[in-house]
Each structure stands twice: as structure tokens, then as C-alpha cells.
Short mmCIF file of C-alpha atoms and ligand atoms in Angstrom, two decimals:
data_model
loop_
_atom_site.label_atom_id
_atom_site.label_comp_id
_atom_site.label_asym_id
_atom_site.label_seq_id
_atom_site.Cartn_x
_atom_site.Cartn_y
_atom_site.Cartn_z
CA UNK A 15 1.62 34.59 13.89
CA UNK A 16 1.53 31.03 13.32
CA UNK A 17 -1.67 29.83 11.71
CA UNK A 18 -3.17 26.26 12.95
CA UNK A 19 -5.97 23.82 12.25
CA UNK A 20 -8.05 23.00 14.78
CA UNK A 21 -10.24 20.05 14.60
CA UNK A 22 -13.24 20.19 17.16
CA UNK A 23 -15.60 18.22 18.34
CA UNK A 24 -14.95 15.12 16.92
CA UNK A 25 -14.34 11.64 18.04
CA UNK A 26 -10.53 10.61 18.43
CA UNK A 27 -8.92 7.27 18.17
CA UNK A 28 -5.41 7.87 18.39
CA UNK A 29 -3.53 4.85 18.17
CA UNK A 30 -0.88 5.62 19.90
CA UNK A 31 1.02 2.85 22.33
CA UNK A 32 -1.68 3.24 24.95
CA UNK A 33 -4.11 3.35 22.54
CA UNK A 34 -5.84 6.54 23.59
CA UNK A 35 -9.47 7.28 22.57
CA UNK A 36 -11.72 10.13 23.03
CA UNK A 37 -15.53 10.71 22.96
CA UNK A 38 -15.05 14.54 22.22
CA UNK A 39 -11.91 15.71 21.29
CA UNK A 40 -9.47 18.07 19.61
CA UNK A 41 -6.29 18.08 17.53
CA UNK A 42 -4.66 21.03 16.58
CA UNK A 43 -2.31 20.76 13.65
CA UNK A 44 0.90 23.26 12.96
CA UNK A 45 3.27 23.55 10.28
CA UNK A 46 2.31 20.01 9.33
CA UNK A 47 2.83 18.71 12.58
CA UNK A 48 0.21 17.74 14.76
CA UNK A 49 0.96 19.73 18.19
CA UNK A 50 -1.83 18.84 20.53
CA UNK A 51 -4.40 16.18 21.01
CA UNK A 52 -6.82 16.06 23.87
CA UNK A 53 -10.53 15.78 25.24
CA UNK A 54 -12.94 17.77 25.38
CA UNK A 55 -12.46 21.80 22.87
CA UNK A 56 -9.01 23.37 22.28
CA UNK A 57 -8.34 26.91 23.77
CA UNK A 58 -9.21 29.35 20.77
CA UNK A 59 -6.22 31.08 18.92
CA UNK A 60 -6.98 34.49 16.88
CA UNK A 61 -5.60 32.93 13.74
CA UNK A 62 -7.34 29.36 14.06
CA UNK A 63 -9.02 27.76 11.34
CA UNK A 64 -11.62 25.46 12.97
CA UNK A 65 -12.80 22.83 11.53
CA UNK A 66 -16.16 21.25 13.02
CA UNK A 67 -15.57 17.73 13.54
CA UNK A 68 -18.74 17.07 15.52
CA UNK A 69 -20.08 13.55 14.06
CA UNK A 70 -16.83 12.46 12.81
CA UNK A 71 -14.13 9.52 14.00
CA UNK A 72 -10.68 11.18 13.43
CA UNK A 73 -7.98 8.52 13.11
CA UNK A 74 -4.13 8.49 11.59
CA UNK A 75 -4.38 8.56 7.94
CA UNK A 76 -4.13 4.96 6.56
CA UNK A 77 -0.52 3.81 5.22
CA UNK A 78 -0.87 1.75 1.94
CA UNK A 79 2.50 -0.92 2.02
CA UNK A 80 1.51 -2.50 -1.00
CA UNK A 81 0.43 -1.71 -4.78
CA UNK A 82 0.55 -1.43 -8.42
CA UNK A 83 -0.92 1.67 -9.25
CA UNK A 84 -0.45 1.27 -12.92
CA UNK A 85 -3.04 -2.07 -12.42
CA UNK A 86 -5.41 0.81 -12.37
CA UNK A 87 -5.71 1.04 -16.15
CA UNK A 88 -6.31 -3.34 -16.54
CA UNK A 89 -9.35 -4.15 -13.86
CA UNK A 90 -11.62 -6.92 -14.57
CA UNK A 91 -9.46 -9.70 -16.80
CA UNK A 92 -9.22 -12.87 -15.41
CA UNK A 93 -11.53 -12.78 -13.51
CA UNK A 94 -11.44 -16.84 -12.05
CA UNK A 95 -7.75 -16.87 -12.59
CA UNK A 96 -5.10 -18.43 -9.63
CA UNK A 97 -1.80 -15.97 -9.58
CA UNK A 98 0.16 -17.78 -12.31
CA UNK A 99 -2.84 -18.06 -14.99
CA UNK A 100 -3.88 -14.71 -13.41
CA UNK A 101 0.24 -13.22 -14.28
CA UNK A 102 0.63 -14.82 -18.06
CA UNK A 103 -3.09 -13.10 -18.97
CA UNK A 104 -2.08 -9.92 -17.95
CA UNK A 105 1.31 -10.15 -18.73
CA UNK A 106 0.78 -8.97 -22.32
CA UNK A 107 -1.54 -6.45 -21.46
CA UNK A 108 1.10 -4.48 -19.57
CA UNK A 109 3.21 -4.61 -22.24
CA UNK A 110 2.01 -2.21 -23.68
CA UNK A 111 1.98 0.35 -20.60
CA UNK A 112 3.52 3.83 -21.34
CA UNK A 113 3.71 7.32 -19.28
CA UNK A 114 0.47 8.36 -19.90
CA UNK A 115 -1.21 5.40 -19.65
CA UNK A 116 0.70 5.10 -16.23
CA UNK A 117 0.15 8.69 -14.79
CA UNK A 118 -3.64 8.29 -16.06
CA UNK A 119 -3.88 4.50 -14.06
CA UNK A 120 -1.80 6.50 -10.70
CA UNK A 121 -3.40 9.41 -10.68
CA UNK A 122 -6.84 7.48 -10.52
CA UNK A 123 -5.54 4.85 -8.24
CA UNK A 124 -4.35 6.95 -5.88
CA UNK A 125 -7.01 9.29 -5.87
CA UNK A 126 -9.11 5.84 -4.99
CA UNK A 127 -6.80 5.70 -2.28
CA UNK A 128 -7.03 9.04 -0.55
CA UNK A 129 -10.80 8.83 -0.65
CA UNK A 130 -10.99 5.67 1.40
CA UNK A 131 -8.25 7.15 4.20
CA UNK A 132 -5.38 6.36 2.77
CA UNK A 133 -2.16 9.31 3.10
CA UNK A 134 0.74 7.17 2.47
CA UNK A 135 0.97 4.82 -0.18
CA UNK A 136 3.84 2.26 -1.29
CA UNK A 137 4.05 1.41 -4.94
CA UNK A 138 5.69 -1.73 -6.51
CA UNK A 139 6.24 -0.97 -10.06
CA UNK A 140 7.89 -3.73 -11.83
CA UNK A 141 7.20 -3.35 -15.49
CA UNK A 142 9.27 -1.76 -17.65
CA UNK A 143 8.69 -2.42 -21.42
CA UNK A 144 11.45 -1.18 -23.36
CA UNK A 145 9.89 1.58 -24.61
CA UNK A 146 7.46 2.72 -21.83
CA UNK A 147 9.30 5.42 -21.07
CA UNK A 148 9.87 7.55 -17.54
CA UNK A 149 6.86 5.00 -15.89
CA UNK A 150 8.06 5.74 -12.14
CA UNK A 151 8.58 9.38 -12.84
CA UNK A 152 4.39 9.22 -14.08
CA UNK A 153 4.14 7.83 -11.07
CA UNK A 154 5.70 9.82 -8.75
CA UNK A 155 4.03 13.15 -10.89
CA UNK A 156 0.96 11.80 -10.07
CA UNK A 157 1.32 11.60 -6.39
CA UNK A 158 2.37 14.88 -5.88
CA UNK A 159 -0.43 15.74 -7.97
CA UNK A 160 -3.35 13.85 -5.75
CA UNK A 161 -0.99 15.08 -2.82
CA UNK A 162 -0.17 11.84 -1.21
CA UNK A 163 3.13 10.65 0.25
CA UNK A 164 4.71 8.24 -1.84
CA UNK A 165 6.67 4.91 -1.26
CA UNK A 166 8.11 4.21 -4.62
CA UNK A 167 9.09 0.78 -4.84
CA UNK A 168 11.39 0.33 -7.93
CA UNK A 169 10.48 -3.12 -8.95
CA UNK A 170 12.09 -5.60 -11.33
CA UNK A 171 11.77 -9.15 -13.36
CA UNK A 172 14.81 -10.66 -15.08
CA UNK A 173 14.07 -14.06 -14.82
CA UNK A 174 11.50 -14.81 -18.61
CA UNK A 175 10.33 -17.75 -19.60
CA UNK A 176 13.41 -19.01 -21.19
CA UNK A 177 15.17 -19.18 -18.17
CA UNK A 178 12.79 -20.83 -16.14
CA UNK A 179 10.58 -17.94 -15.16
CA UNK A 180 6.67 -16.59 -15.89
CA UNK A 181 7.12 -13.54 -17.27
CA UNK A 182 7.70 -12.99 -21.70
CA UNK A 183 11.18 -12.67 -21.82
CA UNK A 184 10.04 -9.30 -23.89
CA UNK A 185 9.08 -8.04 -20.47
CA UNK A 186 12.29 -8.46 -18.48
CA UNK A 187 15.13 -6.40 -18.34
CA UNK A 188 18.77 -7.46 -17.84
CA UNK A 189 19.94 -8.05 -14.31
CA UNK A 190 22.91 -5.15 -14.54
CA UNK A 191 20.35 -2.93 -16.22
CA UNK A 192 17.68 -3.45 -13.66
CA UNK A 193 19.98 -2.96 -10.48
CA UNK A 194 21.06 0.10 -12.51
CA UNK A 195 18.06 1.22 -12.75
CA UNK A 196 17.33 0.74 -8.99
CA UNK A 197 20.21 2.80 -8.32
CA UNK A 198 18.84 5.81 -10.73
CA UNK A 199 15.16 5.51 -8.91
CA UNK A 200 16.97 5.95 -5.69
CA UNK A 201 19.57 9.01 -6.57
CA UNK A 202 16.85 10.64 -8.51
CA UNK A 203 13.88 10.54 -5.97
CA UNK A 204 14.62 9.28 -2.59
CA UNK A 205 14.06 11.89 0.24
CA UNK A 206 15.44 10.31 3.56
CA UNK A 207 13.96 13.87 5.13
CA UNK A 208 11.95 13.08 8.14
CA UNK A 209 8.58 14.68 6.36
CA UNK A 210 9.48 13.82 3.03
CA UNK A 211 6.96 13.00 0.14
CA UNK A 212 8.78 10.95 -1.69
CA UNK A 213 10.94 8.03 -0.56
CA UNK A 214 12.72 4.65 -2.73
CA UNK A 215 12.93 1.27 -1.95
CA UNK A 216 14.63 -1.68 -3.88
CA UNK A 217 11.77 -4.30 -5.39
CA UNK A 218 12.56 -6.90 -7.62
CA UNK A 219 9.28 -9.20 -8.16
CA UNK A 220 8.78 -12.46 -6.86
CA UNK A 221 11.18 -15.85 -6.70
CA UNK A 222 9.55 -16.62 -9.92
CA UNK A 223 10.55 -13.63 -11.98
CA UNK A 224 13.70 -12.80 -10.68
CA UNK A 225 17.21 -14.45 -10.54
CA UNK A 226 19.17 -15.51 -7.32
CA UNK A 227 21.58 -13.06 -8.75
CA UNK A 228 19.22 -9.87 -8.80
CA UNK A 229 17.47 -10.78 -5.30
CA UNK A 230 21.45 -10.55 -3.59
CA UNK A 231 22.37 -7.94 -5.84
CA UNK A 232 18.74 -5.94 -5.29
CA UNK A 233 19.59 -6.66 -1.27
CA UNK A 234 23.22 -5.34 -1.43
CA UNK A 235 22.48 -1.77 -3.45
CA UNK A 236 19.22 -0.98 -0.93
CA UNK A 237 21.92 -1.51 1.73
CA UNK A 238 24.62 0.42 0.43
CA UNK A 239 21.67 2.94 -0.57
CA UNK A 240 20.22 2.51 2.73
CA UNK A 241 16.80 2.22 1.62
CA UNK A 242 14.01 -0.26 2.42
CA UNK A 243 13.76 -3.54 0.24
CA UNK A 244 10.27 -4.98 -0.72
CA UNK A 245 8.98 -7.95 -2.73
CA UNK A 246 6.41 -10.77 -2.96
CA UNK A 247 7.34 -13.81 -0.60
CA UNK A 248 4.68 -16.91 0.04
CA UNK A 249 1.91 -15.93 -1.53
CA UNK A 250 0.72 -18.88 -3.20
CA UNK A 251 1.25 -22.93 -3.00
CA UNK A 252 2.36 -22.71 -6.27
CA UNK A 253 5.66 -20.40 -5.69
CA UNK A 254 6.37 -22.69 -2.38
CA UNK A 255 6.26 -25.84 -4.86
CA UNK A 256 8.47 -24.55 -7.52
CA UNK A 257 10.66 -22.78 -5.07
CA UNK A 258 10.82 -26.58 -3.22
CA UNK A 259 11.99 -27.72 -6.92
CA UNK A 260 14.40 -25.45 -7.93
CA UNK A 261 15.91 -24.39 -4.84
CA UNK A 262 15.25 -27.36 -2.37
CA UNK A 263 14.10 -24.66 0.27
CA UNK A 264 10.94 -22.90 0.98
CA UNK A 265 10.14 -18.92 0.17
CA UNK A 266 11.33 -17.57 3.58
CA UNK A 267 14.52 -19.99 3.75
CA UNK A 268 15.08 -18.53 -0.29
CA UNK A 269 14.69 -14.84 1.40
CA UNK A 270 17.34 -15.66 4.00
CA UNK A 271 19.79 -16.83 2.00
CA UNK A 272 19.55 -13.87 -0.40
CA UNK A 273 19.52 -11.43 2.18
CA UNK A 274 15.74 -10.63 2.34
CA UNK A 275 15.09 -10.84 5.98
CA UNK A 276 15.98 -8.11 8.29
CA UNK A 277 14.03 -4.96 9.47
CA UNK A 278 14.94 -3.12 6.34
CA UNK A 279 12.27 -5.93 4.55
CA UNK A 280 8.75 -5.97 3.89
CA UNK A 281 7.32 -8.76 2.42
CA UNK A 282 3.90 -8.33 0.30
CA UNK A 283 1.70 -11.09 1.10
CA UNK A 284 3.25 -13.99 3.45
CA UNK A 285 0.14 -16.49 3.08
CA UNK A 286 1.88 -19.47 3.26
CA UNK A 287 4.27 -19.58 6.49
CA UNK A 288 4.79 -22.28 8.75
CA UNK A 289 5.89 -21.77 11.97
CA UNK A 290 9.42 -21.51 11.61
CA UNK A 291 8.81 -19.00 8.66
CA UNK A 292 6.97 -17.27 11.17
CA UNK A 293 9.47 -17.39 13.33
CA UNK A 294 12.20 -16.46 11.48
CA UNK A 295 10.44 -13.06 9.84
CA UNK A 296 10.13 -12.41 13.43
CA UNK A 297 13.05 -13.08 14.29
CA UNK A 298 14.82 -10.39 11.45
CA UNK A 299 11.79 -8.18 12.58
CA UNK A 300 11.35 -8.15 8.81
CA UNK A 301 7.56 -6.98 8.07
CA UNK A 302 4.61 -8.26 6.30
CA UNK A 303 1.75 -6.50 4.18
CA UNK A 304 -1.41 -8.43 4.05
CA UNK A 305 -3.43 -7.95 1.53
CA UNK A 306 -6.75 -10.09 2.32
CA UNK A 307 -9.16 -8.55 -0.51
CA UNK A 308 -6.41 -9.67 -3.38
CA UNK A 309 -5.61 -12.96 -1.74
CA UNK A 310 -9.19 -13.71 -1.85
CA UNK A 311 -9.53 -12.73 -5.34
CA UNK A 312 -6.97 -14.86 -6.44
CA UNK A 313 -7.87 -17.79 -4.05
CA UNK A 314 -4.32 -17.53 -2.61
CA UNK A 315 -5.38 -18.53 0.38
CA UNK A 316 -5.51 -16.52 4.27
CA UNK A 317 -2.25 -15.12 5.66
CA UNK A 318 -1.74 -16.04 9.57
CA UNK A 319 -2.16 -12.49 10.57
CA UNK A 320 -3.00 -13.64 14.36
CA UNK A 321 -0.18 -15.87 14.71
CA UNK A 322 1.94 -12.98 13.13
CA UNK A 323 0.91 -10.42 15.18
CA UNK A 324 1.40 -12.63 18.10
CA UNK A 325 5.06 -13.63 17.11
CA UNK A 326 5.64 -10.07 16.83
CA UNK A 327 5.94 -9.41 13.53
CA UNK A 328 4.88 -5.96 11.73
CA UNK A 329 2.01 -6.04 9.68
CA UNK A 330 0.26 -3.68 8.01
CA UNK A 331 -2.37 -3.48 4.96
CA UNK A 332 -1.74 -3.57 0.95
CA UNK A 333 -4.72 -3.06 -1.01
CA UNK A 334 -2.70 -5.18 -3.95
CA UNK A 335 -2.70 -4.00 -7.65
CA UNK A 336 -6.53 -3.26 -8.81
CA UNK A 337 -6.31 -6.32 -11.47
CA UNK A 338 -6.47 -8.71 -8.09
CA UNK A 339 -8.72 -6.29 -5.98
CA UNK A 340 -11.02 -4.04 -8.66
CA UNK A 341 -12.13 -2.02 -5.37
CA UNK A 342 -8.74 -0.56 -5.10
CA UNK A 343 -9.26 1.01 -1.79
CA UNK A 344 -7.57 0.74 1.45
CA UNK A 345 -10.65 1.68 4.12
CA UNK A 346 -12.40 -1.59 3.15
CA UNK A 347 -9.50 -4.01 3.83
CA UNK A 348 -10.08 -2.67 8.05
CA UNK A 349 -12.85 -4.82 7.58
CA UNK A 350 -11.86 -7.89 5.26
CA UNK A 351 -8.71 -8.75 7.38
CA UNK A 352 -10.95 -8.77 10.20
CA UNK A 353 -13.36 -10.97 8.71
CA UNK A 354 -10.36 -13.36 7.25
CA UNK A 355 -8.48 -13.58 10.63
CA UNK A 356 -11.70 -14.95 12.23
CA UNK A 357 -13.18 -16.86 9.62
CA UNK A 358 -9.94 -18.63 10.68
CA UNK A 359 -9.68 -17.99 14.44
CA UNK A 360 -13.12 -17.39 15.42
CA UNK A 361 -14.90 -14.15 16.38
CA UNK A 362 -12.08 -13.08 19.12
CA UNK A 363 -9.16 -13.88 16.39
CA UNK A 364 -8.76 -9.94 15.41
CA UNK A 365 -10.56 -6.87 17.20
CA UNK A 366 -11.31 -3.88 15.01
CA UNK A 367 -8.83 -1.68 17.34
CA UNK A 368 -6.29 -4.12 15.92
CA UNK A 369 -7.56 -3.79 12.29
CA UNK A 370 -7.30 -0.37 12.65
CA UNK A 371 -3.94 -0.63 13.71
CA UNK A 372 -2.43 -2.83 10.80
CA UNK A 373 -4.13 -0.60 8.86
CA UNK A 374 -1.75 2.87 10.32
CA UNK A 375 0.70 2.19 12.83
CA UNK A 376 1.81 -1.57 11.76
CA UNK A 377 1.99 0.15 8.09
CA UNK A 378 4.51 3.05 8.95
CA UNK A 379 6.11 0.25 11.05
CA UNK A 380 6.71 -1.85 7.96
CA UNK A 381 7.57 0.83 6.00
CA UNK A 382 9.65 2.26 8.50
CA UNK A 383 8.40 5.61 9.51
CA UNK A 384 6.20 4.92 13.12
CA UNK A 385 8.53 7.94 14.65
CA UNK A 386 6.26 10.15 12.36
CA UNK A 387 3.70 8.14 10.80
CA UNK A 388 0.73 5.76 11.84
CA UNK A 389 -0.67 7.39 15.25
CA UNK A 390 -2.32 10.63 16.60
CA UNK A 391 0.43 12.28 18.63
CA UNK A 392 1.96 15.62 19.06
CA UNK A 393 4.93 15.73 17.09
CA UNK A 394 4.23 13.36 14.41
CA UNK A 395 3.06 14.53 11.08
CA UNK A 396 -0.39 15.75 10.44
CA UNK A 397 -2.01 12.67 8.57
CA UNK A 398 -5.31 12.83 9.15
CA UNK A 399 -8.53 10.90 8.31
CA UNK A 400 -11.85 12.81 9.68
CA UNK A 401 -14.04 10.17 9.04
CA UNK A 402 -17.63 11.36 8.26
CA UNK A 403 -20.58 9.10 11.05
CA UNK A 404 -22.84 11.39 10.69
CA UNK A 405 -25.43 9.96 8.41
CA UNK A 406 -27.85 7.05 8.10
CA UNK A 407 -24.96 4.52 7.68
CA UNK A 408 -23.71 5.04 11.08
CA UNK A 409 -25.29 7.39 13.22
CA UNK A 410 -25.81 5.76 16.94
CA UNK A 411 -23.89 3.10 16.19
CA UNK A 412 -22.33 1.97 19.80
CA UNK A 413 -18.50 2.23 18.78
CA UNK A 414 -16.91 4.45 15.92
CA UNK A 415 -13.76 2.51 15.83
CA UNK A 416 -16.86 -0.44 14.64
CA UNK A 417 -18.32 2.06 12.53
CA UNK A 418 -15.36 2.01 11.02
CA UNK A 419 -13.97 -1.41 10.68
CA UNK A 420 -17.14 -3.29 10.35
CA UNK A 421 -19.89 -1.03 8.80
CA UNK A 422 -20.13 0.35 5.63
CA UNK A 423 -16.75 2.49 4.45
CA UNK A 424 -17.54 6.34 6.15
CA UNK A 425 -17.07 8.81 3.59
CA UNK A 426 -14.07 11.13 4.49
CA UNK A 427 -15.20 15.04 5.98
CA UNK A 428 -11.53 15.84 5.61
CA UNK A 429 -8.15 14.17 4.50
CA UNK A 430 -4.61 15.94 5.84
CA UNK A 431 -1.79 15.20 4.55
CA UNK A 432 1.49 16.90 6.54
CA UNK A 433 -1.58 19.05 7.57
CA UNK A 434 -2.65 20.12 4.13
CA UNK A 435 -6.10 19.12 2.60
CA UNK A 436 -6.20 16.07 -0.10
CA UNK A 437 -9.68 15.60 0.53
CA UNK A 438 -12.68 18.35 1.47
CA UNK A 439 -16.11 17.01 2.07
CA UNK A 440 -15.04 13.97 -0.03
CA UNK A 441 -13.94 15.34 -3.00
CA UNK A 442 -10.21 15.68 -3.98
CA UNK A 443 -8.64 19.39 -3.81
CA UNK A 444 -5.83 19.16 -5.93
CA UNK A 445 -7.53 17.37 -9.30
CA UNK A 446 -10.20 17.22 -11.32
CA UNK A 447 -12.16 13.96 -10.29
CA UNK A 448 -14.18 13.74 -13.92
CA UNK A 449 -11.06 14.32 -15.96
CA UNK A 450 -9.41 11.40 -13.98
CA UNK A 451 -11.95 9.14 -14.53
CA UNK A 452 -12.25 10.32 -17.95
CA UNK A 453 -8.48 9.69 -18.55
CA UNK A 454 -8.20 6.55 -16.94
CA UNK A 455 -11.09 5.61 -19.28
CA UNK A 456 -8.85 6.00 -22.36
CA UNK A 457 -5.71 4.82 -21.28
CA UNK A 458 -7.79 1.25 -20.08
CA UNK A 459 -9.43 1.40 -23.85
CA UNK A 460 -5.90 2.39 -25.22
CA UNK A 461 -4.34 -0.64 -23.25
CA UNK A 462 -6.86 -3.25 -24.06
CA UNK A 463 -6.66 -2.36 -27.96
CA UNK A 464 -2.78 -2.67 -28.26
CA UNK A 465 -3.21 -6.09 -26.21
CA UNK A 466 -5.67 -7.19 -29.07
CA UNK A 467 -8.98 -7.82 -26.30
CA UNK A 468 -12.10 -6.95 -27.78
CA UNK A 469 -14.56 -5.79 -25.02
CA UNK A 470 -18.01 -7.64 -25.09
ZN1 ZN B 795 1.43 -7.43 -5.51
#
């Protein structure tokens, strides 16, 4: 007897191609599969386990395509600090990250995650100090531990100070050692299975912190590896002036000619693009994570999600490392790239059924899983966000998908992951929510006292 889950009652907005919506519906969820989605109740099995969803919005879980987790442990320094001043702040405070101080900052950040929607979540870890230890396998512990899916991004710098770059050059590794260490990430963790937790891709940092060499060399192994390549392109004015210096091209025409365009890529940010960037990301199909709450922070500036969108190009939703977005949570950017797309196109710039789709669909799409991520469909995997209207917040409100998008963040009645709970009446399943916050409390302390910052 197979057991399923059936979700009753509640209100469904599917996202799939047609987008489908229902007032009253069901989903019924086996073997971590969803297997039906409808209107109105499901036939009753003998071995169901209901679940009343009466009051509730039920959408894909939300797909993360861009983080630091470990940022977790270093919220609220430079605080009125553009990305550059912003980096060489912080740049000594990670020094002095280690495993626990990493699993501690994951563990909280993605728990942060799951309770505002979020099932999938890519990770850009790019600091390595040379005695940090195993900092992606913290990482990856950590999501198995919350019971997310995790895109680990092995990330890299080996471009310091002395050779023209931000970072300390105590920060950087070499460039063999950091493509060698891509490689390890990738044999030791990647799972290319179609429901896999766990999946590599090839990261090295930015133009600014990373050589030619290591971007073609980064591009070449993910090939050969055949995994997904992510890094930051056009974020900030800054990068596109120093990139015009040293390079005599601009951030997209530096991706192309070191092999970082293609639908293999995600980009992390894309802020500054002119219409032949534009065009040429979609051109390569290569994707885009917007991340309006950090690019705000940091006074980056507003990526042209409309004109992206309407060129065709994927784009989903990064919540950014928690030093350039302290709220850390994934729900709440629905609502801020809506706001930023029409504080820059007007009030018909972005709809909240598109917000809600950068925030699922055009997220597995960048991150190359919309055959079983991102929608509501039978045969995909059971992600699921039950989204809780029920109370004074949002009860009677004309729309959930607006409940959603533009009121306040619902709390979550139920989070599925491959059809297993994460989340129960808001709280997490799998760990202790006090001991979390309790350990990410020390490893912050722990981090700010080997960085020398006195807390006023
Ligand atoms: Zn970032």
C-alpha cells in the first residue's frame, strides 16, 4: 500500500506554463513526487494522510539561486558601505571563518530560508582561509540537516591585492589549487540524480577577485565536469569601470571571452547591462539571479528585470549573503523585485504572478532543474510551500497570489521538501530552532573577536 499526502482544501497557484490557479484545490503527493493536482477535494485513499489546507495559498517551494550562507555569522557591519568599501571591511572578518563557525552561520541561514518558502537553495562559498578547514562539507552537513536541497557553488578568489585585485592576498588561494579544489567539490558531492539533494557548480568570485586564467580554467573543468558555472557579473559601476581599464571591454563582453555565457551560466546580479549585454545573455540563454533587497543595500543600483524577462532571459531570485541583506529570507524579495521593477517601469512593469514566478520556476530554470523543480505538476518533485492566509494579515484579501507578493510575508502551515516535512506549523522538524540561534550567536561573537571589533 502506497502511503500519500493529500493536501485539501487549499488555494493552488501552480505555475505551471498555463499558469493554472485554483480557488479550492488538492495535491496529492507520492514517493516525493507530486502525482495529482486539481480543483475542488481528492478521492479519499485508506492510507491518506490529509492535511487541511483550508485558508492556505499552496505554491512551488521557492528556489534560492544565490547566497553566502556563511554571511550568516557577520550581519550588520558596514552598514552605509558601496560593494568595494562594503568587501575590504568584511574581508578580514571572514578570515577568520572555520567549520563550526560555518555549519553554525548555514544551519541558521538556511533554516531562515525554509521558513520564508524557500526548498532549494544555491550557495556561493568563496572563502577559504588556509586553515578553515572542510567549510563546504559544514555546509553541505547543514543542509541535509535543515532538510533542504542544496546548490553548492564552489567559489574561488585568486586574484589579492598585489596583483591588482580586492581581496588580502592572505585570503586567496592559488589558481591550480582552487580549480583543484573545484574538481574535489564536484567528485565528492555532486549528485546529477534527477531528485538529488545535493548538486556542484563551478564559482570563482567576481572579475575583481579572480584571474582571466581561473575564469577559462573554472569554465573548462564545469564543462568537462558537466556541471553548472556561477559567478558575480555587473553588479556595480565600479566593476564595469575597472573592468573598462584593465580589460578594454565591459563585464558581459569579459564573460564571453572567458567562456561565461551559455545556458550552463548563471550570473548573480546583472545590474548594469546595456542592451547588447542584454542581448547577448539572451542570446547564450545564460541566466540571471536578481537579488533586489542586497542591491538596495549596497546602493548597487536596479537590475533591468523587465527588459530581461522580455528578451527572454531566465531570471530567478537570490536573497544575497546576509552581510548585504540582514533579512536573509527569500519570501520577501516576491515583493521587493516587484516594487524595484516598477519604481522603474511604473505600476504595470512586473505583476505579482510574475514575481512569483522568478521567484520558482525562473529559479529552477537558472539553475537548471524546471523538468522537476519550480511548478505544481504531476510528476515533478514534491516542493511545497502551504502558505498560511488565514489570519488577520490576510484574511479576505481579494487575491492570494497578492497576499503573497505584496502583503506582509504569510507564515508557512507546511514546507515539503521531495514530499517530506522541513517545516510544520512554522517551526522546523529536523532542528532545534533555540540551539541554532543560540549557536549562531557564538560563532558571530567568536568571529567578531578574532577580527578585533568591539561591539558597542
Ligand atoms: Zn553575492
Amino acid at each position: 500500500m502506497v502511503t500519500r499526502t493529500v493536501i485539501q482544501g487549499a488555494a493552488i497557484a501552480t505555475v505551471d506554463g498555463a499558469g493554472t490557479e485554483y480557488v479550492d484545490g488538492h495535491l496529492v503527493v507520492e514517493d516525493g513526487r507530486i502525482t495529482a493536482v486539481g480543483a475542488g477535494p481528492s478521492p479519499p485513499g485508506p492510507q491518506d494522510t490529509v492535511v487541511d489546507g483550508r485558508g492556505c495559498l499552496a505554491t512551488p517551494g521557492l528556489v534560492n539561486t544565490h547566497h553566502h550562507l556563511y554571511q550568516w555569522a557577520t550581519r550588520g557591519y558596514a552598514q552605509q558601505s558601496s560593494l568595494f568599501n562594503w568587501l575590504v571591511e568584511l574581508y578580514p572578518v571572514w578570515a577568520g571563518l572555520d567549520e563550526d563557525i560555518t555549519r553554525a552561520a548555514a544551519t541558521a541561514g538556511l533554516l531562515r530560508l525554509a521558513q520564508t518558502g524557500c526548498t532549494t537553495a544555491a550557495d556561493h562559498h568563496y572563502v577559504f582561509p588556509a586553515d578553515g578547514g572542510d567549510l563546504l562539507g559544514a555546509t553541505v552537513d547543514a543542509a541535509a540537516g535543515v532538510g533542504l536541497r542544496l546548490h553548492a557553488v564552489r567559489g574561488s578568489m585568486d586574484r589579492g591585492i598585489s596583483h591588482g585585485g580586492l581581496p588580502p592576498d592572505s585570503l586567496i588561494e592559488t589558481t591550480d589549487g582552487a580549480l583543484a579544489g573545484t574538481q574535489a567539490a564536484i567528485d565528492r558531492w555532486h549528485d546529477p540524480a534527477p531528485d538529488s539533494a545535493v548538486r556542484v557548480a563551478v564559482g570563482p568570485c567576481s572579475p575583481f577577485s579572480v584571474s582571466p586564467e581561473l575564469m577559462s580554467g573554472a569554465a573548462e573543468l564545469g564543462r568537462a565536469a558537466g556541471v553548472r558555472l556561477h559567478t558575480h557579473l555587473a553588479e556595480t559601476l565600479d566593476e564595469e569601470v575597472q573592468c573598462l581599464a584593465e580589460y578594454g571591454c565591459t563585464p558581459v563582453e569579459y564573460a564571453e571571452r572567458t567562456g561565461w555565457l551559455g545556458p550552463d551560466v548563471w550570473l548573480a546580479h546583472g545590474v548594469h547591462l546595456s542592451d547588447a549585454g542584454i542581448a547577448a545573455l539572451a542570446a547564450g540563454r545564460t541566466g540571471v539571479a536578481h537579488c533586489p533587497t542586497s542591491n538596495a543595500r549596497l546602493g548597487a543600483g536596479a537590475a533591468r528585470i523587465a527588459d530581461l524577462l522580455a528578451a527572454g532571459v531566465p531570471v530567478g531570485l537570490g536573497a544575497d549573503g546576509a552581510a548585504s541583506n540582514e533579512d536573509g529570507g527569500l519570501g520577501g524579495e516576491l515583493r521587493q523585485a516587484t516594487y524595484l521593477a516598477r519604481m522603474q517601469g511604473g505600476a504595470d512593469a512586473l505583476d505579482v504572478r510574475q514575481a512569483l514566478w522568478l521567484g520558482t520556476l525562473g529559479g529552477a530554470l537558472c539553475l537548471g532543474r524546471a523538468d522537476e523543480l519550480g511548478s505544481l505538476e504531476p510528476g515533478k518533485l514534491a516542493d511545497i510551500a502551504l502558505w498560511d492566509l488565514a489570519g488577520v494579515a490576510h484574511a479576505g484579501i481579494a487575491d492570494p497570489v497578492a497576499a503573497l507578493v505584496l502583503g506582509a510575508l504569510p507564515p508557512l502551515r507546511l514546507l515539503l521538501v521531495g514530499g517530506r516535512a522541513v517545516l510544520a506549523d512554522g517551526r522546523p522538524v529536523h532542528v532545534d530552532e533555540d540551539a541554532a540561534a543560540r549557536d549562531l550567536a557564538a560563532a558571530s561573537t567568536r568571529l567578531a573577536a578574532a577580527a578585533g571589533l568591539i561591539r558597542r
